[in-house]
Each structure stands twice: as C-alpha cells, then as structure tokens.
C-alpha cells in the first residue's frame, strides 16, 4: 500500500482524528465543497440573469417566510440562514431599506427586536422562487434518480448536527 492509499488517521485522540494530507477522504470533502460552491454560484447567476434578488437575500426571506408569524430575532435568523452569517445585519438593513423586511420591537422584551417579512418581501420571494426552484430542479433534482436523492438525503441527515427533519422535509 502506497502512502497515498493510506486511509488510517496519522494521529488520533479520543476527541479528534487527524488525517494526512494525502488521505483520499479529503478529496471527497473538497469535492463536496467545490460542488456546493458551484451550485450556489449557478443559482446566484440565474437569479441575477432574471433580475431577481441575490441568493443571500433569498435565503433570509425564506427563513422569515417559514418562521412562526414570519418573524425571527436576529440571533434566531443567524442560526437559521443556510448561507453566510457574515454581514447579516447589513443585509437585513438593506432588506428593510427596500421594504422587504422590517424590524419590530419584541412586546415581551423591550431590548429585543424581531426581523419581520413584509408583504412586499413575500411577493419578492414568491417571484424569485420561480427562478430559484427551476434552477434547483435543473442543477440537482433532474440529474439524480429518486434512489440517489434519498441516499443523498440520508447522508445529509447523518451529517447534520440538528438531526433528522420533519416528514414534510424528508418526503415521508
């Protein structure tokens, strides 16, 4: 067995396994990151080509649309977004300036504020969703069989620290 075929960790402690730079599993990780980045870039390009909102804005509006009463505290929104948390406050400021979201005081905590989806934000999200969902379908859903999608779903659930999703999200 050559060094590049070595799959055993170089060093291992009870908490962390360290892998060598030539471990084939790192190529799997890099492929995952590369594919994720490629798909996001393509989805962003499609939204831009159709004059829709940026994918980061789309992500925030989706999280607000799916939240109870269409509102989240900034800390909850930061936990919910699927894309970058970096610059989230500035992004919400822009959404508010564009009338897509607004900030409302928390009636139970004078120090707390909610970010709330507006009617214009819901309409903008609905409009962008047509392009975004067509892109997801074209780039992922139509390229994988049902069995492959279910396998991918099982792997993502296994890796997600939040654990399995509800039946509506898992298709069960």
Tab-separated table of C-alpha atoms in Angstrom:
chain	number	residue	atom	x	y	z
A	1	UNK	CA	0.000	0.000	0.000
A	2	UNK	CA	1.484	3.369	-1.005
A	3	UNK	CA	1.278	6.475	1.182
A	4	UNK	CA	-1.466	7.994	-0.976
A	5	UNK	CA	-3.688	4.971	-0.378
A	6	UNK	CA	-3.367	5.200	3.393
A	7	UNK	CA	-6.813	5.658	4.916
A	8	UNK	CA	-5.780	5.429	8.561
A	9	UNK	CA	-5.513	8.655	10.559
A	10	UNK	CA	-1.994	9.915	11.226
A	11	UNK	CA	-2.808	10.580	14.866
A	12	UNK	CA	-5.941	10.057	16.859
A	13	UNK	CA	-7.141	11.239	20.225
A	14	UNK	CA	-10.383	10.422	21.981
A	15	UNK	CA	-11.961	13.622	20.593
A	16	UNK	CA	-10.280	14.289	17.244
A	17	UNK	CA	-8.936	12.160	14.427
A	18	UNK	CA	-6.253	13.851	12.336
A	19	UNK	CA	-5.902	12.729	8.741
A	20	UNK	CA	-2.913	13.007	6.449
A	21	UNK	CA	-2.937	15.444	3.558
A	22	UNK	CA	-2.931	12.502	1.132
A	23	UNK	CA	-5.983	10.785	2.659
A	24	UNK	CA	-8.466	10.121	-0.187
A	25	UNK	CA	-11.318	11.159	2.097
A	26	UNK	CA	-10.100	14.756	1.967
A	27	UNK	CA	-10.703	14.707	-1.795
A	28	UNK	CA	-14.313	13.755	-1.053
A	29	UNK	CA	-14.565	16.724	1.305
A	30	UNK	CA	-13.043	19.091	-1.269
A	31	UNK	CA	-15.399	17.734	-3.950
A	32	UNK	CA	-18.345	18.402	-1.635
A	33	UNK	CA	-17.194	21.998	-1.041
A	34	UNK	CA	-16.447	22.558	-4.739
A	35	UNK	CA	-19.870	21.233	-5.761
A	36	UNK	CA	-21.637	23.301	-3.100
A	37	UNK	CA	-19.819	26.425	-4.284
A	38	UNK	CA	-20.549	25.655	-7.953
A	39	UNK	CA	-24.266	25.126	-7.315
A	40	UNK	CA	-24.584	28.329	-5.283
A	41	UNK	CA	-22.762	30.337	-7.964
A	42	UNK	CA	-25.033	28.937	-10.677
A	43	UNK	CA	-28.178	29.642	-8.638
A	44	UNK	CA	-26.933	33.186	-7.931
A	45	UNK	CA	-26.195	33.730	-11.642
A	46	UNK	CA	-29.678	32.546	-12.591
A	47	UNK	CA	-31.320	34.903	-10.105
A	48	UNK	CA	-29.188	37.809	-11.365
A	49	UNK	CA	-29.853	36.983	-15.031
A	50	UNK	CA	-33.589	37.248	-14.351
A	51	UNK	CA	-33.269	40.476	-12.344
A	52	UNK	CA	-34.211	38.847	-9.034
A	53	UNK	CA	-32.827	39.328	-5.530
A	54	UNK	CA	-29.408	37.979	-4.532
A	55	UNK	CA	-29.256	34.475	-3.116
A	56	UNK	CA	-28.311	35.761	0.353
A	57	UNK	CA	-31.441	37.915	0.408
A	58	UNK	CA	-33.454	34.970	-0.886
A	59	UNK	CA	-32.141	32.831	1.976
A	60	UNK	CA	-33.122	35.415	4.612
A	61	UNK	CA	-36.599	35.889	3.134
A	62	UNK	CA	-37.156	32.109	3.027
A	63	UNK	CA	-36.185	31.805	6.694
A	64	UNK	CA	-38.581	34.601	7.642
A	65	UNK	CA	-41.383	33.141	5.479
A	66	UNK	CA	-41.016	29.757	7.192
A	67	UNK	CA	-40.806	31.175	10.735
A	68	UNK	CA	-43.831	31.441	13.033
A	69	UNK	CA	-45.556	34.776	12.380
A	70	UNK	CA	-42.931	35.394	9.648
A	71	UNK	CA	-40.532	36.843	12.204
A	72	UNK	CA	-37.250	35.963	13.889
A	73	UNK	CA	-34.880	37.641	16.318
A	74	UNK	CA	-31.508	38.395	14.725
A	75	UNK	CA	-29.877	35.622	16.769
A	76	UNK	CA	-32.513	33.162	15.502
A	77	UNK	CA	-32.096	34.412	11.951
A	78	UNK	CA	-28.316	33.965	12.198
A	79	UNK	CA	-28.880	30.348	13.254
A	80	UNK	CA	-31.475	29.749	10.534
A	81	UNK	CA	-29.730	31.117	7.444
A	82	UNK	CA	-28.225	28.463	5.236
A	83	UNK	CA	-25.661	30.726	3.648
A	84	UNK	CA	-23.202	33.143	5.209
A	85	UNK	CA	-23.908	34.766	8.569
A	86	UNK	CA	-21.230	37.313	7.759
A	87	UNK	CA	-22.766	40.706	7.112
A	88	UNK	CA	-26.238	39.550	8.138
A	89	UNK	CA	-27.040	42.806	9.963
A	90	UNK	CA	-26.110	44.855	6.878
A	91	UNK	CA	-28.149	42.511	4.673
A	92	UNK	CA	-31.212	42.898	6.905
A	93	UNK	CA	-30.655	46.678	6.868
A	94	UNK	CA	-30.780	46.580	3.034
A	95	UNK	CA	-33.888	44.371	3.065
A	96	UNK	CA	-35.522	46.855	5.428
A	97	UNK	CA	-34.478	49.809	3.232
A	98	UNK	CA	-36.018	48.015	0.219
A	99	UNK	CA	-39.241	47.340	2.147
A	100	UNK	CA	-38.778	43.535	2.090
A	101	UNK	CA	-38.416	43.200	5.857
A	102	UNK	CA	-38.925	45.397	8.874
A	103	UNK	CA	-37.791	45.458	12.449
A	104	UNK	CA	-40.401	45.342	15.181
A	105	UNK	CA	-39.910	45.510	18.941
A	106	UNK	CA	-40.467	42.367	20.975
A	107	UNK	CA	-43.525	43.095	23.142
A	108	UNK	CA	-42.180	40.760	25.843
A	109	UNK	CA	-38.610	42.110	25.883
A	110	UNK	CA	-38.078	45.840	25.483
A	111	UNK	CA	-34.452	45.220	24.449
A	112	UNK	CA	-35.326	42.678	21.767
A	113	UNK	CA	-36.183	43.255	18.133
A	114	UNK	CA	-37.713	40.980	15.531
A	115	UNK	CA	-36.979	40.972	11.826
A	116	UNK	CA	-40.328	40.520	10.087
A	117	UNK	CA	-41.165	39.640	6.490
A	118	UNK	CA	-43.309	42.303	4.812
A	119	UNK	CA	-45.974	41.772	2.144
A	120	UNK	CA	-43.541	43.187	-0.432
A	121	UNK	CA	-40.906	40.756	0.843
A	122	UNK	CA	-43.310	37.836	0.431
A	123	UNK	CA	-44.155	38.933	-3.120
A	124	UNK	CA	-40.459	39.366	-3.972
A	125	UNK	CA	-39.668	35.934	-2.543
A	126	UNK	CA	-42.527	34.342	-4.484
A	127	UNK	CA	-41.290	35.969	-7.697
A	128	UNK	CA	-37.656	34.891	-7.152
A	129	UNK	CA	-38.754	31.384	-6.128
A	130	UNK	CA	-39.835	30.601	-9.683
A	131	UNK	CA	-36.282	31.101	-10.939
A	132	UNK	CA	-34.587	29.577	-7.898
A	133	UNK	CA	-36.695	26.402	-7.783
A	134	UNK	CA	-36.314	25.898	-11.542
A	135	UNK	CA	-32.549	26.170	-11.031
A	136	UNK	CA	-32.542	23.672	-8.153
A	137	UNK	CA	-34.568	21.290	-10.283
A	138	UNK	CA	-32.278	21.673	-13.305
A	139	UNK	CA	-28.986	21.558	-11.400
A	140	UNK	CA	-29.807	18.812	-8.889
A	141	UNK	CA	-33.227	17.186	-8.864
A	142	UNK	CA	-33.372	16.124	-12.516
A	143	UNK	CA	-29.762	14.896	-12.505
A	144	UNK	CA	-30.221	12.370	-9.707
A	145	UNK	CA	-32.562	9.403	-9.540
A	146	UNK	CA	-35.054	9.084	-6.708
A	147	UNK	CA	-32.804	6.470	-5.089
A	148	UNK	CA	-29.786	8.799	-5.345
A	149	UNK	CA	-31.755	11.705	-3.885
A	150	UNK	CA	-32.900	9.556	-0.965
A	151	UNK	CA	-29.307	8.377	-0.425
A	152	UNK	CA	-28.070	11.973	-0.504
A	153	UNK	CA	-30.819	12.932	1.928
A	154	UNK	CA	-29.829	10.151	4.328
A	155	UNK	CA	-26.183	11.237	4.191
A	156	UNK	CA	-27.056	14.880	4.831
A	157	UNK	CA	-29.248	13.921	7.782
A	158	UNK	CA	-26.390	11.830	9.161
A	159	UNK	CA	-24.012	14.794	8.919
A	160	UNK	CA	-26.440	17.480	10.139
A	161	UNK	CA	-25.947	18.201	13.838
A	162	UNK	CA	-29.589	19.311	14.068
A	163	UNK	CA	-30.637	15.761	13.220
A	164	UNK	CA	-33.454	14.496	11.006
A	165	UNK	CA	-36.058	16.927	9.691
A	166	UNK	CA	-39.816	16.629	9.796
A	167	UNK	CA	-41.779	14.394	7.442
A	168	UNK	CA	-42.583	17.325	5.140
A	169	UNK	CA	-38.885	17.944	4.540
A	170	UNK	CA	-37.866	14.309	4.304
A	171	UNK	CA	-40.672	13.367	1.945
A	172	UNK	CA	-42.004	10.651	4.219
